[in-house]
Amino acid sequence: MAKYDDLNTRQIFIIGIASVVVTAVTILAVQYVYFLLVDAHQSRLQAESSYKRQNAILDKQLDAVSKYGADPLTGNVTIPISEAMELVAKESQAESDNHSDDADTKDAT
């Protein structure tokens, strides 16, 4: 009679471990499929996308920073950005030369 009251712990253990393994494999498989679908969707979205509005804004901004002009209301003068960068570089070079000359003068005295 004791034979029918005992639990088969070995079988319970094997089924429990198998369930954990099957669950883990299923989770990983679903995650893999999800990321494949997301990647495919992003690739298709990028291939079909159009940046007309953004490119128009960028072209307008490029035109604005690439020409000479003056604002009559504020009196600000506009020059192309490349020339402005050259002027700033020259000014900073002149300032660093002045600072090095001052340092040389202080060292000599």
mmCIF file with all atom_site columns, N, CA and C in Angstrom, residues 15-81:
data_model
loop_
_atom_site.group_PDB
_atom_site.id
_atom_site.type_symbol
_atom_site.label_atom_id
_atom_site.label_alt_id
_atom_site.label_comp_id
_atom_site.label_asym_id
_atom_site.label_entity_id
_atom_site.label_seq_id
_atom_site.pdbx_PDB_ins_code
_atom_site.Cartn_x
_atom_site.Cartn_y
_atom_site.Cartn_z
_atom_site.occupancy
_atom_site.B_iso_or_equiv
_atom_site.pdbx_formal_charge
_atom_site.auth_seq_id
_atom_site.auth_comp_id
_atom_site.auth_asym_id
_atom_site.auth_atom_id
_atom_site.pdbx_PDB_model_num
ATOM 1   N N  . ILE A 1 15 ? 10.701 16.544 -15.149 1.00 0.00 ? 15 ILE A N  1
ATOM 2   C CA . ILE A 1 15 ? 9.666  17.348 -15.810 1.00 0.00 ? 15 ILE A CA 1
ATOM 3   C C  . ILE A 1 15 ? 9.833  18.825 -15.461 1.00 0.00 ? 15 ILE A C  1
ATOM 4   N N  . GLY A 1 16 ? 10.194 19.126 -14.225 1.00 0.00 ? 16 GLY A N  1
ATOM 5   C CA . GLY A 1 16 ? 10.422 20.518 -13.824 1.00 0.00 ? 16 GLY A CA 1
ATOM 6   C C  . GLY A 1 16 ? 11.594 21.140 -14.571 1.00 0.00 ? 16 GLY A C  1
ATOM 7   N N  . ILE A 1 17 ? 12.716 20.435 -14.653 1.00 0.00 ? 17 ILE A N  1
ATOM 8   C CA . ILE A 1 17 ? 13.881 20.938 -15.378 1.00 0.00 ? 17 ILE A CA 1
ATOM 9   C C  . ILE A 1 17 ? 13.559 21.097 -16.862 1.00 0.00 ? 17 ILE A C  1
ATOM 10  N N  . ALA A 1 18 ? 12.875 20.117 -17.438 1.00 0.00 ? 18 ALA A N  1
ATOM 11  C CA . ALA A 1 18 ? 12.498 20.203 -18.854 1.00 0.00 ? 18 ALA A CA 1
ATOM 12  C C  . ALA A 1 18 ? 11.578 21.402 -19.094 1.00 0.00 ? 18 ALA A C  1
ATOM 13  N N  . SER A 1 19 ? 10.678 21.672 -18.180 1.00 0.00 ? 19 SER A N  1
ATOM 14  C CA . SER A 1 19 ? 9.779  22.825 -18.322 1.00 0.00 ? 19 SER A CA 1
ATOM 15  C C  . SER A 1 19 ? 10.551 24.131 -18.290 1.00 0.00 ? 19 SER A C  1
ATOM 16  N N  . VAL A 1 20 ? 11.523 24.219 -17.389 1.00 0.00 ? 20 VAL A N  1
ATOM 17  C CA . VAL A 1 20 ? 12.347 25.433 -17.309 1.00 0.00 ? 20 VAL A CA 1
ATOM 18  C C  . VAL A 1 20 ? 13.130 25.624 -18.600 1.00 0.00 ? 20 VAL A C  1
ATOM 19  N N  . VAL A 1 21 ? 13.712 24.553 -19.122 1.00 0.00 ? 21 VAL A N  1
ATOM 20  C CA . VAL A 1 21 ? 14.491 24.634 -20.360 1.00 0.00 ? 21 VAL A CA 1
ATOM 21  C C  . VAL A 1 21 ? 13.602 25.039 -21.533 1.00 0.00 ? 21 VAL A C  1
ATOM 22  N N  . VAL A 1 22 ? 12.436 24.418 -21.650 1.00 0.00 ? 22 VAL A N  1
ATOM 23  C CA . VAL A 1 22 ? 11.515 24.743 -22.745 1.00 0.00 ? 22 VAL A CA 1
ATOM 24  C C  . VAL A 1 22 ? 11.063 26.196 -22.640 1.00 0.00 ? 22 VAL A C  1
ATOM 25  N N  . THR A 1 23 ? 10.782 26.661 -21.438 1.00 0.00 ? 23 THR A N  1
ATOM 26  C CA . THR A 1 23 ? 10.373 28.055 -21.253 1.00 0.00 ? 23 THR A CA 1
ATOM 27  C C  . THR A 1 23 ? 11.493 29.013 -21.645 1.00 0.00 ? 23 THR A C  1
ATOM 28  N N  . ALA A 1 24 ? 12.714 28.730 -21.225 1.00 0.00 ? 24 ALA A N  1
ATOM 29  C CA . ALA A 1 24 ? 13.846 29.600 -21.553 1.00 0.00 ? 24 ALA A CA 1
ATOM 30  C C  . ALA A 1 24 ? 14.095 29.632 -23.056 1.00 0.00 ? 24 ALA A C  1
ATOM 31  N N  . VAL A 1 25 ? 14.053 28.472 -23.706 1.00 0.00 ? 25 VAL A N  1
ATOM 32  C CA . VAL A 1 25 ? 14.261 28.413 -25.156 1.00 0.00 ? 25 VAL A CA 1
ATOM 33  C C  . VAL A 1 25 ? 13.150 29.164 -25.875 1.00 0.00 ? 25 VAL A C  1
ATOM 34  N N  . THR A 1 26 ? 11.935 29.042 -25.416 1.00 0.00 ? 26 THR A N  1
ATOM 35  C CA . THR A 1 26 ? 10.811 29.747 -26.034 1.00 0.00 ? 26 THR A CA 1
ATOM 36  C C  . THR A 1 26 ? 10.982 31.260 -25.895 1.00 0.00 ? 26 THR A C  1
ATOM 37  N N  . ILE A 1 27 ? 11.394 31.716 -24.735 1.00 0.00 ? 27 ILE A N  1
ATOM 38  C CA . ILE A 1 27 ? 11.614 33.153 -24.521 1.00 0.00 ? 27 ILE A CA 1
ATOM 39  C C  . ILE A 1 27 ? 12.701 33.666 -25.444 1.00 0.00 ? 27 ILE A C  1
ATOM 40  N N  . LEU A 1 28 ? 13.796 32.946 -25.540 1.00 0.00 ? 28 LEU A N  1
ATOM 41  C CA . LEU A 1 28 ? 14.891 33.372 -26.422 1.00 0.00 ? 28 LEU A CA 1
ATOM 42  C C  . LEU A 1 28 ? 14.474 33.361 -27.892 1.00 0.00 ? 28 LEU A C  1
ATOM 43  N N  . ALA A 1 29 ? 13.697 32.365 -28.295 1.00 0.00 ? 29 ALA A N  1
ATOM 44  C CA . ALA A 1 29 ? 13.236 32.285 -29.677 1.00 0.00 ? 29 ALA A CA 1
ATOM 45  C C  . ALA A 1 29 ? 12.300 33.450 -30.005 1.00 0.00 ? 29 ALA A C  1
ATOM 46  N N  . VAL A 1 30 ? 11.389 33.756 -29.099 1.00 0.00 ? 30 VAL A N  1
ATOM 47  C CA . VAL A 1 30 ? 10.472 34.876 -29.325 1.00 0.00 ? 30 VAL A CA 1
ATOM 48  C C  . VAL A 1 30 ? 11.238 36.196 -29.380 1.00 0.00 ? 30 VAL A C  1
ATOM 49  N N  . GLN A 1 31 ? 12.219 36.358 -28.519 1.00 0.00 ? 31 GLN A N  1
ATOM 50  C CA . GLN A 1 31 ? 13.033 37.572 -28.524 1.00 0.00 ? 31 GLN A CA 1
ATOM 51  C C  . GLN A 1 31 ? 13.820 37.687 -29.839 1.00 0.00 ? 31 GLN A C  1
ATOM 52  N N  . TYR A 1 32 ? 14.386 36.591 -30.320 1.00 0.00 ? 32 TYR A N  1
ATOM 53  C CA . TYR A 1 32 ? 15.128 36.592 -31.574 1.00 0.00 ? 32 TYR A CA 1
ATOM 54  C C  . TYR A 1 32 ? 14.222 36.985 -32.744 1.00 0.00 ? 32 TYR A C  1
ATOM 55  N N  . VAL A 1 33 ? 13.050 36.400 -32.800 1.00 0.00 ? 33 VAL A N  1
ATOM 56  C CA . VAL A 1 33 ? 12.101 36.718 -33.877 1.00 0.00 ? 33 VAL A CA 1
ATOM 57  C C  . VAL A 1 33 ? 11.671 38.179 -33.788 1.00 0.00 ? 33 VAL A C  1
ATOM 58  N N  . TYR A 1 34 ? 11.437 38.668 -32.587 1.00 0.00 ? 34 TYR A N  1
ATOM 59  C CA . TYR A 1 34 ? 11.041 40.062 -32.403 1.00 0.00 ? 34 TYR A CA 1
ATOM 60  C C  . TYR A 1 34 ? 12.109 41.007 -32.959 1.00 0.00 ? 34 TYR A C  1
ATOM 61  N N  . PHE A 1 35 ? 13.374 40.779 -32.607 1.00 0.00 ? 35 PHE A N  1
ATOM 62  C CA . PHE A 1 35 ? 14.427 41.663 -33.079 1.00 0.00 ? 35 PHE A CA 1
ATOM 63  C C  . PHE A 1 35 ? 14.643 41.534 -34.585 1.00 0.00 ? 35 PHE A C  1
ATOM 64  N N  . LEU A 1 36 ? 14.433 40.365 -35.150 1.00 0.00 ? 36 LEU A N  1
ATOM 65  C CA . LEU A 1 36 ? 14.491 40.232 -36.606 1.00 0.00 ? 36 LEU A CA 1
ATOM 66  C C  . LEU A 1 36 ? 13.402 41.068 -37.275 1.00 0.00 ? 36 LEU A C  1
ATOM 67  N N  . LEU A 1 37 ? 12.206 41.010 -36.725 1.00 0.00 ? 37 LEU A N  1
ATOM 68  C CA . LEU A 1 37 ? 11.101 41.786 -37.298 1.00 0.00 ? 37 LEU A CA 1
ATOM 69  C C  . LEU A 1 37 ? 11.330 43.288 -37.151 1.00 0.00 ? 37 LEU A C  1
ATOM 70  N N  . VAL A 1 38 ? 11.851 43.707 -36.015 1.00 0.00 ? 38 VAL A N  1
ATOM 71  C CA . VAL A 1 38 ? 12.139 45.125 -35.805 1.00 0.00 ? 38 VAL A CA 1
ATOM 72  C C  . VAL A 1 38 ? 13.194 45.601 -36.786 1.00 0.00 ? 38 VAL A C  1
ATOM 73  N N  . ASP A 1 39 ? 14.237 44.813 -36.984 1.00 0.00 ? 39 ASP A N  1
ATOM 74  C CA . ASP A 1 39 ? 15.300 45.172 -37.919 1.00 0.00 ? 39 ASP A CA 1
ATOM 75  C C  . ASP A 1 39 ? 14.767 45.257 -39.349 1.00 0.00 ? 39 ASP A C  1
ATOM 76  N N  . ALA A 1 40 ? 13.937 44.306 -39.740 1.00 0.00 ? 40 ALA A N  1
ATOM 77  C CA . ALA A 1 40 ? 13.346 44.326 -41.079 1.00 0.00 ? 40 ALA A CA 1
ATOM 78  C C  . ALA A 1 40 ? 12.455 45.545 -41.255 1.00 0.00 ? 40 ALA A C  1
ATOM 79  N N  . HIS A 1 41 ? 11.695 45.873 -40.226 1.00 0.00 ? 41 HIS A N  1
ATOM 80  C CA . HIS A 1 41 ? 10.810 47.035 -40.300 1.00 0.00 ? 41 HIS A CA 1
ATOM 81  C C  . HIS A 1 41 ? 11.612 48.327 -40.427 1.00 0.00 ? 41 HIS A C  1
ATOM 82  N N  . GLN A 1 42 ? 12.680 48.462 -39.648 1.00 0.00 ? 42 GLN A N  1
ATOM 83  C CA . GLN A 1 42 ? 13.502 49.669 -39.724 1.00 0.00 ? 42 GLN A CA 1
ATOM 84  C C  . GLN A 1 42 ? 14.186 49.779 -41.080 1.00 0.00 ? 42 GLN A C  1
ATOM 85  N N  . SER A 1 43 ? 14.652 48.684 -41.610 1.00 0.00 ? 43 SER A N  1
ATOM 86  C CA . SER A 1 43 ? 15.291 48.710 -42.930 1.00 0.00 ? 43 SER A CA 1
ATOM 87  C C  . SER A 1 43 ? 14.302 49.153 -44.005 1.00 0.00 ? 43 SER A C  1
ATOM 88  N N  . ARG A 1 44 ? 13.112 48.610 -43.955 1.00 0.00 ? 44 ARG A N  1
ATOM 89  C CA . ARG A 1 44 ? 12.096 48.985 -44.934 1.00 0.00 ? 44 ARG A CA 1
ATOM 90  C C  . ARG A 1 44 ? 11.680 50.445 -44.757 1.00 0.00 ? 44 ARG A C  1
ATOM 91  N N  . LEU A 1 45 ? 11.563 50.889 -43.522 1.00 0.00 ? 45 LEU A N  1
ATOM 92  C CA . LEU A 1 45 ? 11.173 52.265 -43.254 1.00 0.00 ? 45 LEU A CA 1
ATOM 93  C C  . LEU A 1 45 ? 12.232 53.239 -43.765 1.00 0.00 ? 45 LEU A C  1
ATOM 94  N N  . GLN A 1 46 ? 13.504 52.922 -43.554 1.00 0.00 ? 46 GLN A N  1
ATOM 95  C CA . GLN A 1 46 ? 14.571 53.784 -44.038 1.00 0.00 ? 46 GLN A CA 1
ATOM 96  C C  . GLN A 1 46 ? 14.623 53.801 -45.557 1.00 0.00 ? 46 GLN A C  1
ATOM 97  N N  . ALA A 1 47 ? 14.364 52.667 -46.188 1.00 0.00 ? 47 ALA A N  1
ATOM 98  C CA . ALA A 1 47 ? 14.405 52.596 -47.647 1.00 0.00 ? 47 ALA A CA 1
ATOM 99  C C  . ALA A 1 47 ? 13.273 53.404 -48.274 1.00 0.00 ? 47 ALA A C  1
ATOM 100 N N  . GLU A 1 48 ? 12.143 53.465 -47.590 1.00 0.00 ? 48 GLU A N  1
ATOM 101 C CA . GLU A 1 48 ? 10.977 54.155 -48.136 1.00 0.00 ? 48 GLU A CA 1
ATOM 102 C C  . GLU A 1 48 ? 10.856 55.603 -47.672 1.00 0.00 ? 48 GLU A C  1
ATOM 103 N N  . SER A 1 49 ? 11.722 56.043 -46.780 1.00 0.00 ? 49 SER A N  1
ATOM 104 C CA . SER A 1 49 ? 11.563 57.377 -46.206 1.00 0.00 ? 49 SER A CA 1
ATOM 105 C C  . SER A 1 49 ? 12.083 58.447 -47.150 1.00 0.00 ? 49 SER A C  1
ATOM 106 N N  . SER A 1 50 ? 11.519 59.628 -46.987 1.00 0.00 ? 50 SER A N  1
ATOM 107 C CA . SER A 1 50 ? 11.889 60.777 -47.797 1.00 0.00 ? 50 SER A CA 1
ATOM 108 C C  . SER A 1 50 ? 12.155 61.954 -46.865 1.00 0.00 ? 50 SER A C  1
ATOM 109 N N  . TYR A 1 51 ? 13.205 62.669 -47.155 1.00 0.00 ? 51 TYR A N  1
ATOM 110 C CA . TYR A 1 51 ? 13.594 63.782 -46.299 1.00 0.00 ? 51 TYR A CA 1
ATOM 111 C C  . TYR A 1 51 ? 13.471 65.109 -47.043 1.00 0.00 ? 51 TYR A C  1
ATOM 112 N N  . LYS A 1 52 ? 12.437 65.264 -47.832 1.00 0.00 ? 52 LYS A N  1
ATOM 113 C CA . LYS A 1 52 ? 12.265 66.476 -48.643 1.00 0.00 ? 52 LYS A CA 1
ATOM 114 C C  . LYS A 1 52 ? 12.128 67.711 -47.772 1.00 0.00 ? 52 LYS A C  1
ATOM 115 N N  . ARG A 1 53 ? 11.293 67.638 -46.738 1.00 0.00 ? 53 ARG A N  1
ATOM 116 C CA . ARG A 1 53 ? 11.063 68.798 -45.885 1.00 0.00 ? 53 ARG A CA 1
ATOM 117 C C  . ARG A 1 53 ? 12.331 69.186 -45.141 1.00 0.00 ? 53 ARG A C  1
ATOM 118 N N  . GLN A 1 54 ? 13.035 68.198 -44.582 1.00 0.00 ? 54 GLN A N  1
ATOM 119 C CA . GLN A 1 54 ? 14.264 68.484 -43.851 1.00 0.00 ? 54 GLN A CA 1
ATOM 120 C C  . GLN A 1 54 ? 15.345 69.024 -44.778 1.00 0.00 ? 54 GLN A C  1
ATOM 121 N N  . ASN A 1 55 ? 15.450 68.447 -45.989 1.00 0.00 ? 55 ASN A N  1
ATOM 122 C CA . ASN A 1 55 ? 16.446 68.931 -46.941 1.00 0.00 ? 55 ASN A CA 1
ATOM 123 C C  . ASN A 1 55 ? 16.141 70.352 -47.395 1.00 0.00 ? 55 ASN A C  1
ATOM 124 N N  . ALA A 1 56 ? 14.863 70.698 -47.539 1.00 0.00 ? 56 ALA A N  1
ATOM 125 C CA . ALA A 1 56 ? 14.497 72.060 -47.925 1.00 0.00 ? 56 ALA A CA 1
ATOM 126 C C  . ALA A 1 56 ? 14.901 73.050 -46.829 1.00 0.00 ? 56 ALA A C  1
ATOM 127 N N  . ILE A 1 57 ? 14.680 72.678 -45.573 1.00 0.00 ? 57 ILE A N  1
ATOM 128 C CA . ILE A 1 57 ? 15.072 73.548 -44.456 1.00 0.00 ? 57 ILE A CA 1
ATOM 129 C C  . ILE A 1 57 ? 16.582 73.710 -44.417 1.00 0.00 ? 57 ILE A C  1
ATOM 130 N N  . LEU A 1 58 ? 17.318 72.622 -44.605 1.00 0.00 ? 58 LEU A N  1
ATOM 131 C CA . LEU A 1 58 ? 18.779 72.697 -44.602 1.00 0.00 ? 58 LEU A CA 1
ATOM 132 C C  . LEU A 1 58 ? 19.305 73.544 -45.753 1.00 0.00 ? 58 LEU A C  1
ATOM 133 N N  . ASP A 1 59 ? 18.692 73.429 -46.929 1.00 0.00 ? 59 ASP A N  1
ATOM 134 C CA . ASP A 1 59 ? 19.106 74.258 -48.071 1.00 0.00 ? 59 ASP A CA 1
ATOM 135 C C  . ASP A 1 59 ? 18.851 75.736 -47.793 1.00 0.00 ? 59 ASP A C  1
ATOM 136 N N  . LYS A 1 60 ? 17.715 76.030 -47.170 1.00 0.00 ? 60 LYS A N  1
ATOM 137 C CA . LYS A 1 60 ? 17.391 77.410 -46.826 1.00 0.00 ? 60 LYS A CA 1
ATOM 138 C C  . LYS A 1 60 ? 18.398 77.961 -45.813 1.00 0.00 ? 60 LYS A C  1
ATOM 139 N N  . GLN A 1 61 ? 18.754 77.160 -44.822 1.00 0.00 ? 61 GLN A N  1
ATOM 140 C CA . GLN A 1 61 ? 19.737 77.593 -43.832 1.00 0.00 ? 61 GLN A CA 1
ATOM 141 C C  . GLN A 1 61 ? 21.115 77.759 -44.461 1.00 0.00 ? 61 GLN A C  1
ATOM 142 N N  . LEU A 1 62 ? 21.491 76.863 -45.371 1.00 0.00 ? 62 LEU A N  1
ATOM 143 C CA . LEU A 1 62 ? 22.777 76.980 -46.050 1.00 0.00 ? 62 LEU A CA 1
ATOM 144 C C  . LEU A 1 62 ? 22.840 78.248 -46.884 1.00 0.00 ? 62 LEU A C  1
ATOM 145 N N  . ASP A 1 63 ? 21.769 78.573 -47.551 1.00 0.00 ? 63 ASP A N  1
ATOM 146 C CA . ASP A 1 63 ? 21.722 79.827 -48.316 1.00 0.00 ? 63 ASP A CA 1
ATOM 147 C C  . ASP A 1 63 ? 21.853 81.031 -47.396 1.00 0.00 ? 63 ASP A C  1
ATOM 148 N N  . ALA A 1 64 ? 21.246 80.948 -46.217 1.00 0.00 ? 64 ALA A N  1
ATOM 149 C CA . ALA A 1 64 ? 21.286 82.079 -45.291 1.00 0.00 ? 64 ALA A CA 1
ATOM 150 C C  . ALA A 1 64 ? 22.688 82.311 -44.733 1.00 0.00 ? 64 ALA A C  1
ATOM 151 N N  . VAL A 1 65 ? 23.463 81.263 -44.535 1.00 0.00 ? 65 VAL A N  1
ATOM 152 C CA . VAL A 1 65 ? 24.800 81.437 -43.956 1.00 0.00 ? 65 VAL A CA 1
ATOM 153 C C  . VAL A 1 65 ? 25.893 81.520 -45.020 1.00 0.00 ? 65 VAL A C  1
ATOM 154 N N  . SER A 1 66 ? 25.517 81.497 -46.297 1.00 0.00 ? 66 SER A N  1
ATOM 155 C CA . SER A 1 66 ? 26.517 81.506 -47.359 1.00 0.00 ? 66 SER A CA 1
ATOM 156 C C  . SER A 1 66 ? 26.483 82.774 -48.205 1.00 0.00 ? 66 SER A C  1
ATOM 157 N N  . LYS A 1 67 ? 25.867 83.824 -47.712 1.00 0.00 ? 67 LYS A N  1
ATOM 158 C CA . LYS A 1 67 ? 25.793 85.048 -48.521 1.00 0.00 ? 67 LYS A CA 1
ATOM 159 C C  . LYS A 1 67 ? 26.072 86.271 -47.663 1.00 0.00 ? 67 LYS A C  1
ATOM 160 N N  . TYR A 1 68 ? 26.391 87.353 -48.346 1.00 0.00 ? 68 TYR A N  1
ATOM 161 C CA . TYR A 1 68 ? 26.612 88.631 -47.688 1.00 0.00 ? 68 TYR A CA 1
ATOM 162 C C  . TYR A 1 68 ? 25.280 89.345 -47.537 1.00 0.00 ? 68 TYR A C  1
ATOM 163 N N  . GLY A 1 69 ? 25.181 90.198 -46.533 1.00 0.00 ? 69 GLY A N  1
ATOM 164 C CA . GLY A 1 69 ? 23.968 90.969 -46.359 1.00 0.00 ? 69 GLY A CA 1
ATOM 165 C C  . GLY A 1 69 ? 24.038 91.813 -45.107 1.00 0.00 ? 69 GLY A C  1
ATOM 166 N N  . ALA A 1 70 ? 23.010 92.642 -44.953 1.00 0.00 ? 70 ALA A N  1
ATOM 167 C CA . ALA A 1 70 ? 22.917 93.486 -43.765 1.00 0.00 ? 70 ALA A CA 1
ATOM 168 C C  . ALA A 1 70 ? 21.458 93.571 -43.364 1.00 0.00 ? 70 ALA A C  1
ATOM 169 N N  . ASP A 1 71 ? 21.227 93.552 -42.066 1.00 0.00 ? 71 ASP A N  1
ATOM 170 C CA . ASP A 1 71 ? 19.873 93.675 -41.535 1.00 0.00 ? 71 ASP A CA 1
ATOM 171 C C  . ASP A 1 71 ? 19.631 95.142 -41.229 1.00 0.00 ? 71 ASP A C  1
ATOM 172 N N  . PRO A 1 72 ? 18.709 95.805 -41.960 1.00 0.00 ? 72 PRO A N  1
ATOM 173 C CA . PRO A 1 72 ? 18.508 97.235 -41.746 1.00 0.00 ? 72 PRO A CA 1
ATOM 174 C C  . PRO A 1 72 ? 17.921 97.564 -40.371 1.00 0.00 ? 72 PRO A C  1
ATOM 175 N N  . LEU A 1 73 ? 17.195 96.646 -39.763 1.00 0.00 ? 73 LEU A N  1
ATOM 176 C CA . LEU A 1 73 ? 16.581 96.923 -38.464 1.00 0.00 ? 73 LEU A CA 1
ATOM 177 C C  . LEU A 1 73 ? 17.610 96.913 -37.342 1.00 0.00 ? 73 LEU A C  1
ATOM 178 N N  . THR A 1 74 ? 18.495 95.930 -37.352 1.00 0.00 ? 74 THR A N  1
ATOM 179 C CA . THR A 1 74 ? 19.459 95.806 -36.260 1.00 0.00 ? 74 THR A CA 1
ATOM 180 C C  . THR A 1 74 ? 20.843 96.337 -36.623 1.00 0.00 ? 74 THR A C  1
ATOM 181 N N  . GLY A 1 75 ? 21.115 96.463 -37.918 1.00 0.00 ? 75 GLY A N  1
ATOM 182 C CA . GLY A 1 75 ? 22.430 96.926 -38.342 1.00 0.00 ? 75 GLY A CA 1
ATOM 183 C C  . GLY A 1 75 ? 23.471 95.825 -38.341 1.00 0.00 ? 75 GLY A C  1
ATOM 184 N N  . ASN A 1 76 ? 23.060 94.585 -38.153 1.00 0.00 ? 76 ASN A N  1
ATOM 185 C CA . ASN A 1 76 ? 24.002 93.462 -38.171 1.00 0.00 ? 76 ASN A CA 1
ATOM 186 C C  . ASN A 1 76 ? 24.397 93.135 -39.604 1.00 0.00 ? 76 ASN A C  1
ATOM 187 N N  . VAL A 1 77 ? 25.678 92.882 -39.800 1.00 0.00 ? 77 VAL A N  1
ATOM 188 C CA . VAL A 1 77 ? 26.192 92.524 -41.111 1.00 0.00 ? 77 VAL A CA 1
ATOM 189 C C  . VAL A 1 77 ? 26.348 91.016 -41.161 1.00 0.00 ? 77 VAL A C  1
ATOM 190 N N  . THR A 1 78 ? 25.953 90.428 -42.286 1.00 0.00 ? 78 THR A N  1
ATOM 191 C CA . THR A 1 78 ? 26.040 88.983 -42.464 1.00 0.00 ? 78 THR A CA 1
ATOM 192 C C  . THR A 1 78 ? 27.132 88.675 -43.484 1.00 0.00 ? 78 THR A C  1
ATOM 193 N N  . ILE A 1 79 ? 28.009 87.740 -43.110 1.00 0.00 ? 79 ILE A N  1
ATOM 194 C CA . ILE A 1 79 ? 29.037 87.274 -44.034 1.00 0.00 ? 79 ILE A CA 1
ATOM 195 C C  . ILE A 1 79 ? 28.961 85.759 -44.104 1.00 0.00 ? 79 ILE A C  1
ATOM 196 N N  . PRO A 1 80 ? 29.515 85.154 -45.159 1.00 0.00 ? 80 PRO A N  1
ATOM 197 C CA . PRO A 1 80 ? 29.480 83.692 -45.243 1.00 0.00 ? 80 PRO A CA 1
ATOM 198 C C  . PRO A 1 80 ? 30.195 83.052 -44.061 1.00 0.00 ? 80 PRO A C  1
ATOM 199 N N  . ILE A 1 81 ? 29.708 81.910 -43.653 1.00 0.00 ? 81 ILE A N  1
ATOM 200 C CA . ILE A 1 81 ? 30.208 81.241 -42.459 1.00 0.00 ? 81 ILE A CA 1
ATOM 201 C C  . ILE A 1 81 ? 31.673 80.859 -42.594 1.00 0.00 ? 81 ILE A C  1
#
